CSV table of N, CA and C in Angstrom, one decimal:
chain,number,residue,atom,x,y,z
M,212,MET,N,-335.8,-34.9,-31.1
M,212,MET,CA,-334.8,-33.9,-31.1
M,212,MET,C,-335.0,-32.9,-32.1
M,213,ASP,N,-334.9,-31.6,-31.7
M,213,ASP,CA,-335.2,-30.5,-32.6
M,213,ASP,C,-333.9,-30.2,-33.5
M,214,THR,N,-334.0,-30.5,-34.8
M,214,THR,CA,-332.9,-30.3,-35.6
M,214,THR,C,-332.6,-28.8,-35.9
M,215,LEU,N,-333.6,-27.9,-35.7
M,215,LEU,CA,-333.4,-26.5,-36.0
M,215,LEU,C,-332.4,-25.9,-35.0
M,216,SER,N,-332.2,-26.4,-33.9
M,216,SER,CA,-331.4,-25.8,-32.9
M,216,SER,C,-329.9,-25.9,-33.3
M,217,TYR,N,-329.6,-26.7,-34.3
M,217,TYR,CA,-328.2,-26.9,-34.7
M,217,TYR,C,-327.8,-26.1,-35.9
M,218,LYS,N,-328.6,-25.2,-36.3
M,218,LYS,CA,-328.3,-24.4,-37.5
M,218,LYS,C,-327.2,-23.4,-37.2
M,219,THR,N,-326.3,-23.3,-38.2
M,219,THR,CA,-325.2,-22.3,-38.1
M,219,THR,C,-325.8,-20.9,-38.2
M,220,VAL,N,-325.4,-20.1,-37.3
M,220,VAL,CA,-325.9,-18.7,-37.3
M,220,VAL,C,-324.9,-17.9,-38.1
M,221,SER,N,-325.4,-17.2,-39.2
M,221,SER,CA,-324.6,-16.4,-40.0
M,221,SER,C,-324.9,-14.9,-39.7
M,222,ALA,N,-323.8,-14.2,-39.5
M,222,ALA,CA,-324.0,-12.7,-39.1
M,222,ALA,C,-324.4,-11.9,-40.4
M,223,ASN,N,-325.1,-10.8,-40.1
M,223,ASN,CA,-325.3,-9.9,-41.2
M,223,ASN,C,-325.1,-8.5,-40.7
M,224,LYS,N,-325.3,-7.5,-41.5
M,224,LYS,CA,-325.0,-6.1,-41.2
M,224,LYS,C,-325.7,-5.6,-39.9
M,225,SER,N,-326.9,-6.1,-39.7
M,225,SER,CA,-327.7,-5.6,-38.6
M,225,SER,C,-327.4,-6.4,-37.3
M,226,THR,N,-326.8,-7.6,-37.4
M,226,THR,CA,-326.5,-8.3,-36.1
M,226,THR,C,-325.1,-8.3,-35.7
M,227,VAL,N,-324.2,-7.6,-36.5
M,227,VAL,CA,-322.8,-7.5,-36.2
M,227,VAL,C,-322.6,-6.5,-35.0
M,228,ASP,N,-321.7,-6.9,-34.1
M,228,ASP,CA,-321.3,-6.0,-33.0
M,228,ASP,C,-319.9,-5.5,-33.2
M,229,LYS,N,-319.9,-4.2,-33.7
M,229,LYS,CA,-318.6,-3.6,-34.1
M,229,LYS,C,-318.1,-2.7,-32.9
M,230,GLN,N,-316.8,-2.8,-32.6
M,230,GLN,CA,-316.2,-2.0,-31.5
M,230,GLN,C,-315.2,-1.1,-32.2
M,231,TRP,N,-314.8,-0.1,-31.4
M,231,TRP,CA,-313.7,0.8,-31.8
M,231,TRP,C,-312.5,0.4,-30.9
M,232,VAL,N,-311.3,0.1,-31.6
M,232,VAL,CA,-310.1,-0.4,-31.0
M,232,VAL,C,-309.0,0.6,-31.3
M,233,LEU,N,-308.2,0.8,-30.2
M,233,LEU,CA,-307.0,1.7,-30.4
M,233,LEU,C,-305.7,0.9,-30.3
M,234,VAL,N,-304.8,1.0,-31.3
M,234,VAL,CA,-303.6,0.2,-31.3
M,234,VAL,C,-302.4,1.2,-31.3
M,235,ASP,N,-301.4,1.0,-30.4
M,235,ASP,CA,-300.2,1.8,-30.5
M,235,ASP,C,-299.2,1.1,-31.2
M,236,ALA,N,-298.7,1.7,-32.3
M,236,ALA,CA,-297.7,1.0,-33.2
M,236,ALA,C,-296.3,1.2,-32.7
M,237,GLU,N,-296.0,1.9,-31.6
M,237,GLU,CA,-294.7,2.2,-31.2
M,237,GLU,C,-293.9,0.9,-30.8
M,238,GLY,N,-292.8,0.7,-31.5
M,238,GLY,CA,-292.0,-0.5,-31.2
M,238,GLY,C,-292.5,-1.8,-31.8
M,239,GLU,N,-293.5,-1.7,-32.6
M,239,GLU,CA,-294.1,-2.9,-33.2
M,239,GLU,C,-293.4,-3.2,-34.6
M,240,ALA,N,-293.2,-4.5,-34.9
M,240,ALA,CA,-292.7,-4.9,-36.2
M,240,ALA,C,-293.9,-4.7,-37.2
M,241,LEU,N,-293.5,-4.1,-38.4
M,241,LEU,CA,-294.6,-3.8,-39.3
M,241,LEU,C,-295.5,-4.9,-39.7
M,242,GLY,N,-294.9,-6.1,-40.1
M,242,GLY,CA,-295.7,-7.2,-40.6
M,242,GLY,C,-296.5,-7.8,-39.5
M,243,ARG,N,-296.0,-7.9,-38.3
M,243,ARG,CA,-296.7,-8.5,-37.2
M,243,ARG,C,-297.9,-7.6,-36.8
M,244,LEU,N,-297.7,-6.3,-36.8
M,244,LEU,CA,-298.7,-5.3,-36.5
M,244,LEU,C,-299.8,-5.4,-37.6
M,245,ALA,N,-299.4,-5.5,-38.9
M,245,ALA,CA,-300.4,-5.5,-40.0
M,245,ALA,C,-301.2,-6.7,-40.0
M,246,SER,N,-300.6,-7.9,-39.7
M,246,SER,CA,-301.4,-9.1,-39.7
M,246,SER,C,-302.4,-9.2,-38.6
M,247,LYS,N,-302.1,-8.7,-37.4
M,247,LYS,CA,-303.0,-8.7,-36.3
M,247,LYS,C,-304.1,-7.7,-36.5
M,248,VAL,N,-303.8,-6.5,-37.1
M,248,VAL,CA,-304.8,-5.5,-37.4
M,248,VAL,C,-305.7,-6.0,-38.5
M,249,ALA,N,-305.2,-6.7,-39.5
M,249,ALA,CA,-306.0,-7.2,-40.6
M,249,ALA,C,-307.0,-8.3,-40.0
M,250,LYS,N,-306.5,-9.0,-39.1
M,250,LYS,CA,-307.4,-10.0,-38.4
M,250,LYS,C,-308.5,-9.3,-37.7
M,251,MET,N,-308.2,-8.2,-37.0
M,251,MET,CA,-309.2,-7.5,-36.3
M,251,MET,C,-310.2,-6.8,-37.2
M,252,LEU,N,-309.7,-6.3,-38.3
M,252,LEU,CA,-310.6,-5.6,-39.3
M,252,LEU,C,-311.6,-6.7,-39.9
M,253,ARG,N,-311.1,-7.8,-40.1
M,253,ARG,CA,-311.8,-8.9,-40.8
M,253,ARG,C,-312.8,-9.5,-39.8
M,254,GLY,N,-312.5,-9.5,-38.5
M,254,GLY,CA,-313.4,-10.0,-37.5
M,254,GLY,C,-313.1,-11.5,-37.2
M,255,LYS,N,-312.0,-12.0,-37.6
M,255,LYS,CA,-311.7,-13.4,-37.4
M,255,LYS,C,-311.5,-13.8,-35.9
M,256,HIS,N,-311.3,-12.8,-35.0
M,256,HIS,CA,-311.1,-13.1,-33.6
M,256,HIS,C,-312.4,-13.3,-32.9
M,257,LYS,N,-313.6,-13.1,-33.6
M,257,LYS,CA,-314.9,-13.2,-33.0
M,257,LYS,C,-315.5,-14.5,-33.3
M,258,PRO,N,-316.3,-15.0,-32.3
M,258,PRO,CA,-317.0,-16.3,-32.6
M,258,PRO,C,-318.1,-16.2,-33.6
M,259,SER,N,-318.6,-14.9,-33.9
M,259,SER,CA,-319.6,-14.7,-34.9
M,259,SER,C,-319.1,-14.4,-36.3
M,260,TYR,N,-317.8,-14.8,-36.5
M,260,TYR,CA,-317.2,-14.5,-37.8
M,260,TYR,C,-317.9,-15.1,-39.0
M,261,THR,N,-318.2,-14.3,-40.0
M,261,THR,CA,-318.8,-14.7,-41.2
M,261,THR,C,-318.0,-14.2,-42.4
M,262,PRO,N,-317.5,-15.1,-43.3
M,262,PRO,CA,-316.6,-14.7,-44.3
M,262,PRO,C,-317.0,-13.6,-45.3
M,263,HIS,N,-318.3,-13.6,-45.6
M,263,HIS,CA,-318.8,-12.6,-46.6
M,263,HIS,C,-319.4,-11.3,-46.0
M,264,VAL,N,-319.2,-11.1,-44.7
M,264,VAL,CA,-319.8,-9.9,-44.0
M,264,VAL,C,-318.7,-9.1,-43.3
M,265,ASP,N,-318.8,-7.8,-43.3
M,265,ASP,CA,-317.9,-6.9,-42.6
M,265,ASP,C,-318.3,-7.0,-41.1
M,266,CYS,N,-317.7,-8.0,-40.4
M,266,CYS,CA,-318.1,-8.2,-39.0
M,266,CYS,C,-316.9,-7.8,-38.1
M,267,GLY,N,-315.9,-7.2,-38.6
M,267,GLY,CA,-314.7,-6.8,-37.8
M,267,GLY,C,-314.9,-5.5,-37.1
M,268,ASP,N,-313.8,-5.1,-36.3
M,268,ASP,CA,-313.9,-3.9,-35.6
M,268,ASP,C,-313.3,-2.7,-36.4
M,269,ASN,N,-313.6,-1.5,-35.9
M,269,ASN,CA,-313.0,-0.3,-36.4
M,269,ASN,C,-311.7,-0.1,-35.6
M,270,VAL,N,-310.6,0.0,-36.4
M,270,VAL,CA,-309.2,0.1,-35.7
M,270,VAL,C,-308.6,1.4,-36.0
M,271,VAL,N,-308.1,2.0,-34.9
M,271,VAL,CA,-307.4,3.3,-34.9
M,271,VAL,C,-305.9,3.0,-34.5
M,272,ILE,N,-305.0,3.3,-35.4
M,272,ILE,CA,-303.6,3.1,-35.1
M,272,ILE,C,-302.9,4.5,-34.9
M,273,ILE,N,-302.2,4.6,-33.8
M,273,ILE,CA,-301.4,5.8,-33.5
M,273,ILE,C,-299.9,5.5,-33.5
M,274,ASN,N,-299.1,6.6,-33.6
M,274,ASN,CA,-297.7,6.5,-33.6
M,274,ASN,C,-297.2,5.7,-34.8
M,275,ALA,N,-297.7,5.9,-36.0
M,275,ALA,CA,-297.3,5.1,-37.2
M,275,ALA,C,-295.9,5.4,-37.5
M,276,GLU,N,-295.3,6.5,-37.1
M,276,GLU,CA,-293.9,6.8,-37.5
M,276,GLU,C,-292.9,6.0,-36.6
M,277,LYS,N,-293.4,5.3,-35.6
M,277,LYS,CA,-292.5,4.6,-34.7
M,277,LYS,C,-292.5,3.1,-34.9
M,278,ILE,N,-292.9,2.7,-36.0
M,278,ILE,CA,-292.9,1.2,-36.3
M,278,ILE,C,-291.4,0.8,-36.6
M,279,GLU,N,-291.2,-0.5,-36.5
M,279,GLU,CA,-289.9,-1.0,-36.7
M,279,GLU,C,-289.9,-2.0,-37.9
M,280,MET,N,-288.7,-2.1,-38.5
M,280,MET,CA,-288.5,-3.2,-39.5
M,280,MET,C,-287.2,-3.8,-39.2
M,281,SER,N,-287.1,-5.2,-39.4
M,281,SER,CA,-285.9,-5.9,-39.1
M,281,SER,C,-285.0,-5.8,-40.3
M,282,GLY,N,-283.7,-6.1,-40.0
M,282,GLY,CA,-282.7,-6.1,-41.0
M,282,GLY,C,-282.5,-4.8,-41.7
M,283,ASN,N,-282.2,-4.8,-43.0
M,283,ASN,CA,-281.9,-3.6,-43.7
M,283,ASN,C,-283.1,-3.2,-44.6
M,284,LYS,N,-284.4,-3.5,-44.1
M,284,LYS,CA,-285.6,-3.2,-44.9
M,284,LYS,C,-285.8,-1.8,-45.1
M,285,TRP,N,-285.4,-0.9,-44.2
M,285,TRP,CA,-285.6,0.5,-44.4
M,285,TRP,C,-285.0,1.0,-45.7
M,286,ASN,N,-283.9,0.4,-46.1
M,286,ASN,CA,-283.3,0.8,-47.4
M,286,ASN,C,-283.6,-0.1,-48.5
M,287,ASP,N,-283.8,-1.4,-48.2
M,287,ASP,CA,-284.0,-2.4,-49.3
M,287,ASP,C,-285.5,-2.6,-49.7
M,288,LYS,N,-286.4,-2.4,-48.8
M,288,LYS,CA,-287.9,-2.5,-49.2
M,288,LYS,C,-288.3,-1.4,-50.1
M,289,VAL,N,-288.9,-1.9,-51.3
M,289,VAL,CA,-289.2,-0.9,-52.3
M,289,VAL,C,-290.7,-1.0,-52.6
M,290,TYR,N,-291.4,0.2,-52.6
M,290,TYR,CA,-292.8,0.3,-52.9
M,290,TYR,C,-292.9,0.8,-54.4
M,291,LEU,N,-293.6,0.0,-55.3
M,291,LEU,CA,-293.7,0.3,-56.7
M,291,LEU,C,-295.1,0.9,-57.0
M,292,ARG,N,-295.1,1.8,-57.9
M,292,ARG,CA,-296.4,2.3,-58.5
M,292,ARG,C,-296.2,2.6,-59.9
M,293,TYR,N,-297.2,2.7,-60.7
M,293,TYR,CA,-297.2,2.9,-62.1
M,293,TYR,C,-298.0,4.1,-62.5
M,294,THR,N,-297.5,5.1,-63.2
M,294,THR,CA,-298.2,6.3,-63.5
M,294,THR,C,-299.2,6.1,-64.6
M,295,GLY,N,-299.1,5.0,-65.4
M,295,GLY,CA,-300.0,4.8,-66.5
M,295,GLY,C,-299.4,5.1,-67.8
M,296,TYR,N,-298.2,5.8,-67.8
M,296,TYR,CA,-297.5,6.1,-69.1
M,296,TYR,C,-296.4,5.1,-69.3
M,297,PRO,N,-296.0,5.0,-70.6
M,297,PRO,CA,-294.9,4.1,-70.9
M,297,PRO,C,-293.6,4.5,-70.1
M,298,GLY,N,-292.9,3.6,-69.5
M,298,GLY,CA,-291.8,3.9,-68.7
M,298,GLY,C,-292.1,4.7,-67.4
M,299,GLY,N,-293.3,4.6,-67.0
M,299,GLY,CA,-293.8,5.3,-65.8
M,299,GLY,C,-293.8,4.6,-64.5
M,300,GLN,N,-292.9,3.6,-64.4
M,300,GLN,CA,-292.9,2.9,-63.1
M,300,GLN,C,-292.0,3.7,-62.1
M,301,ARG,N,-292.5,4.0,-61.0
M,301,ARG,CA,-291.8,4.8,-60.0
M,301,ARG,C,-291.6,3.9,-58.7
M,302,SER,N,-290.5,4.1,-58.1
M,302,SER,CA,-290.2,3.3,-56.9
M,302,SER,C,-289.8,4.2,-55.8
M,303,THR,N,-290.2,3.8,-54.6
M,303,THR,CA,-289.9,4.6,-53.3
M,303,THR,C,-289.4,3.6,-52.3
M,304,SER,N,-288.3,3.9,-51.6
M,304,SER,CA,-287.9,3.0,-50.5
M,304,SER,C,-288.7,3.3,-49.3
M,305,ALA,N,-288.6,2.4,-48.3
M,305,ALA,CA,-289.4,2.5,-47.1
M,305,ALA,C,-288.9,3.8,-46.3
M,306,LYS,N,-287.6,4.1,-46.4
M,306,LYS,CA,-287.1,5.2,-45.6
M,306,LYS,C,-287.6,6.5,-46.2
M,307,GLU,N,-287.7,6.6,-47.6
M,307,GLU,CA,-288.3,7.8,-48.2
M,307,GLU,C,-289.8,7.9,-47.9
M,308,LEU,N,-290.5,6.8,-47.9
M,308,LEU,CA,-291.9,6.9,-47.6
M,308,LEU,C,-292.2,7.2,-46.1
M,309,LEU,N,-291.3,6.8,-45.2
M,309,LEU,CA,-291.4,7.2,-43.8
M,309,LEU,C,-291.2,8.7,-43.6
M,310,ALA,N,-290.3,9.3,-44.4
M,310,ALA,CA,-290.1,10.7,-44.3
M,310,ALA,C,-291.2,11.5,-44.9
M,311,LYS,N,-291.8,11.0,-46.0
M,311,LYS,CA,-292.9,11.7,-46.7
M,311,LYS,C,-294.3,11.5,-46.0
M,312,ASN,N,-294.7,10.2,-45.7
M,312,ASN,CA,-296.0,9.9,-45.2
M,312,ASN,C,-295.9,8.6,-44.4
M,313,PRO,N,-295.6,8.6,-43.1
M,313,PRO,CA,-295.4,7.4,-42.3
M,313,PRO,C,-296.7,6.5,-42.2
M,314,ALA,N,-297.8,7.2,-42.2
M,314,ALA,CA,-299.1,6.4,-42.1
M,314,ALA,C,-299.3,5.5,-43.3
M,315,GLN,N,-298.8,5.9,-44.5
M,315,GLN,CA,-299.0,5.1,-45.7
M,315,GLN,C,-298.3,3.8,-45.6
M,316,ILE,N,-297.1,3.7,-44.9
M,316,ILE,CA,-296.4,2.4,-44.8
M,316,ILE,C,-297.3,1.4,-44.1
M,317,VAL,N,-298.0,1.8,-43.0
M,317,VAL,CA,-298.9,0.9,-42.2
M,317,VAL,C,-300.1,0.6,-43.1
M,318,GLU,N,-300.7,1.6,-43.8
M,318,GLU,CA,-301.9,1.4,-44.6
M,318,GLU,C,-301.6,0.4,-45.7
M,319,LYS,N,-300.5,0.5,-46.4
M,319,LYS,CA,-300.1,-0.4,-47.4
M,319,LYS,C,-299.9,-1.8,-46.9
M,320,ALA,N,-299.3,-2.0,-45.8
M,320,ALA,CA,-299.1,-3.3,-45.2
M,320,ALA,C,-300.4,-4.0,-44.8
M,321,VAL,N,-301.3,-3.2,-44.2
M,321,VAL,CA,-302.6,-3.8,-43.8
M,321,VAL,C,-303.4,-4.1,-45.0
M,322,LYS,N,-303.5,-3.2,-46.0
M,322,LYS,CA,-304.3,-3.4,-47.2
M,322,LYS,C,-303.9,-4.6,-48.0
M,323,GLY,N,-302.6,-4.9,-48.0
M,323,GLY,CA,-302.1,-6.1,-48.7
M,323,GLY,C,-302.5,-7.4,-48.0
M,324,MET,N,-303.0,-7.3,-46.8
M,324,MET,CA,-303.4,-8.5,-46.0
M,324,MET,C,-304.9,-8.7,-46.0
M,325,LEU,N,-305.6,-7.8,-46.7
M,325,LEU,CA,-307.1,-7.9,-46.7
M,325,LEU,C,-307.5,-8.5,-48.1
M,326,PRO,N,-308.7,-9.0,-48.2
M,326,PRO,CA,-309.2,-9.5,-49.4
M,326,PRO,C,-309.2,-8.5,-50.6
M,327,LYS,N,-308.9,-9.0,-51.8
M,327,LYS,CA,-308.8,-8.1,-52.9
M,327,LYS,C,-310.1,-8.1,-53.7
M,328,ASN,N,-311.2,-7.5,-53.0
M,328,ASN,CA,-312.5,-7.4,-53.6
M,328,ASN,C,-313.3,-6.3,-52.9
M,329,ARG,N,-314.6,-6.2,-53.1
M,329,ARG,CA,-315.4,-5.1,-52.5
M,329,ARG,C,-315.4,-5.2,-51.0
M,330,LEU,N,-315.4,-6.4,-50.5
M,330,LEU,CA,-315.4,-6.6,-49.0
M,330,LEU,C,-314.1,-6.0,-48.5
M,331,GLY,N,-313.0,-6.3,-49.1
M,331,GLY,CA,-311.7,-5.8,-48.7
M,331,GLY,C,-311.7,-4.3,-48.7
M,332,ALA,N,-312.3,-3.6,-49.7
M,332,ALA,CA,-312.3,-2.2,-49.8
M,332,ALA,C,-313.2,-1.6,-48.6
M,333,ASP,N,-314.3,-2.3,-48.3
M,333,ASP,CA,-315.1,-1.9,-47.2
M,333,ASP,C,-314.4,-2.0,-45.8
M,334,LEU,N,-313.7,-3.1,-45.7
M,334,LEU,CA,-312.9,-3.4,-44.5
M,334,LEU,C,-311.8,-2.3,-44.3
M,335,PHE,N,-311.2,-1.9,-45.4
M,335,PHE,CA,-310.1,-1.0,-45.3
M,335,PHE,C,-310.6,0.4,-44.8
M,336,ARG,N,-311.8,0.7,-45.1
M,336,ARG,CA,-312.4,2.0,-44.7
M,336,ARG,C,-312.6,2.0,-43.2
M,337,ASN,N,-312.5,0.9,-42.5
M,337,ASN,CA,-312.6,0.8,-41.0
M,337,ASN,C,-311.3,1.0,-40.3
M,338,LEU,N,-310.3,1.3,-41.1
M,338,LEU,CA,-308.9,1.6,-40.5
M,338,LEU,C,-308.6,3.0,-40.6
M,339,LYS,N,-308.1,3.6,-39.4
M,339,LYS,CA,-307.7,5.0,-39.3
M,339,LYS,C,-306.2,4.9,-38.8
M,340,VAL,N,-305.3,5.5,-39.5
M,340,VAL,CA,-303.9,5.5,-39.1
M,340,VAL,C,-303.5,7.0,-38.9
M,341,TYR,N,-302.8,7.2,-37.8
M,341,TYR,CA,-302.4,8.6,-37.4
M,341,TYR,C,-300.9,8.6,-37.1
M,342,VAL,N,-300.3,9.7,-37.5
M,342,VAL,CA,-298.9,10.0,-37.1
M,342,VAL,C,-299.0,10.7,-35.8
M,343,GLY,N,-298.2,10.3,-34.8
M,343,GLY,CA,-298.3,10.9,-33.5
M,343,GLY,C,-299.3,10.2,-32.6
M,344,SER,N,-299.4,10.7,-31.4
M,344,SER,CA,-300.3,10.0,-30.4
M,344,SER,C,-301.7,10.6,-30.4
M,345,GLU,N,-301.9,11.7,-31.1
M,345,GLU,CA,-303.2,12.3,-31.2
M,345,GLU,C,-304.1,11.7,-32.3
M,346,HIS,N,-305.4,11.5,-32.1
M,346,HIS,CA,-306.3,11.0,-33.1
M,346,HIS,C,-307.6,11.7,-33.0
M,347,ASN,N,-308.4,11.6,-34.0
M,347,ASN,CA,-309.7,12.3,-34.1
M,347,ASN,C,-310.9,11.4,-33.7
M,348,GLN,N,-310.6,10.2,-33.1
M,348,GLN,CA,-311.7,9.3,-32.8
M,348,GLN,C,-312.0,9.3,-31.3
M,349,GLU,N,-311.8,10.3,-30.5
M,349,GLU,CA,-312.1,10.3,-29.1
M,349,GLU,C,-313.5,10.1,-28.8
M,350,ALA,N,-314.4,10.6,-29.7
M,350,ALA,CA,-315.8,10.6,-29.5
M,350,ALA,C,-316.3,9.1,-29.5
M,351,GLN,N,-315.6,8.2,-30.2
M,351,GLN,CA,-316.0,6.8,-30.3
M,351,GLN,C,-315.6,6.0,-29.1
M,352,LYS,N,-314.7,6.6,-28.2
M,352,LYS,CA,-314.2,6.0,-27.0
M,352,LYS,C,-313.6,4.6,-27.4
M,353,PRO,N,-312.5,4.6,-28.1
M,353,PRO,CA,-311.9,3.3,-28.5
M,353,PRO,C,-311.2,2.6,-27.3
M,354,THR,N,-311.3,1.3,-27.2
M,354,THR,CA,-310.6,0.6,-26.2
M,354,THR,C,-309.2,0.3,-26.6
M,355,VAL,N,-308.2,0.4,-25.7
M,355,VAL,CA,-306.8,0.2,-26.0
M,355,VAL,C,-306.5,-1.3,-26.0
M,356,ILE,N,-305.9,-1.8,-27.0
M,356,ILE,CA,-305.5,-3.2,-27.1
M,356,ILE,C,-304.0,-3.3,-27.2
M,357,ASN,N,-303.5,-4.2,-26.4
M,357,ASN,CA,-302.0,-4.5,-26.4
M,357,ASN,C,-301.8,-5.6,-27.4
M,358,LEU,N,-301.1,-5.4,-28.5
M,358,LEU,CA,-301.0,-6.4,-29.5
M,358,LEU,C,-300.1,-7.6,-29.1
M,359,LYS,N,-299.3,-7.4,-28.1
M,359,LYS,CA,-298.4,-8.5,-27.6
M,359,LYS,C,-299.3,-9.6,-27.0
M,360,GLU,N,-300.4,-9.2,-26.4
M,360,GLU,CA,-301.3,-10.2,-25.8
M,360,GLU,C,-302.4,-10.7,-26.8
M,361,PHE,N,-302.6,-10.0,-27.9
M,361,PHE,CA,-303.6,-10.4,-28.9
M,361,PHE,C,-303.1,-11.5,-29.8
M,362,LYS,N,-303.9,-12.5,-29.9
M,362,LYS,CA,-303.5,-13.7,-30.7
M,362,LYS,C,-304.1,-13.6,-32.1
């Protein structure tokens, strides 16, 4: 029996098959959308998944302004940032952030579900979020994915 045939195949940058995927955020719950998109960016839905390699797909999200949040999260959810100065903690509610930059709500949710290291930063660069139904990735011919059927 040849023992070499049972070796685990580990993907690398040259053997990874990356696709372009289009996701419509209209009517989707923010957390459920973000967790599924993070799984696609990471590549965990592929049989060739390798933890230390960027083997996920490039994801384009449209209609970021039409996401939904349950309960009273539009008023109660708070995004914190720090200016770097004493007493410089600033807070923004989800409703204020939706009015200012709706794409940033989706970006923050997805980024929080990615690894906090260099690989996570590389994976985050594979995400494009757009307000409205128009996007700049027509040349890549992204395939439309229905998140309700995606596991």
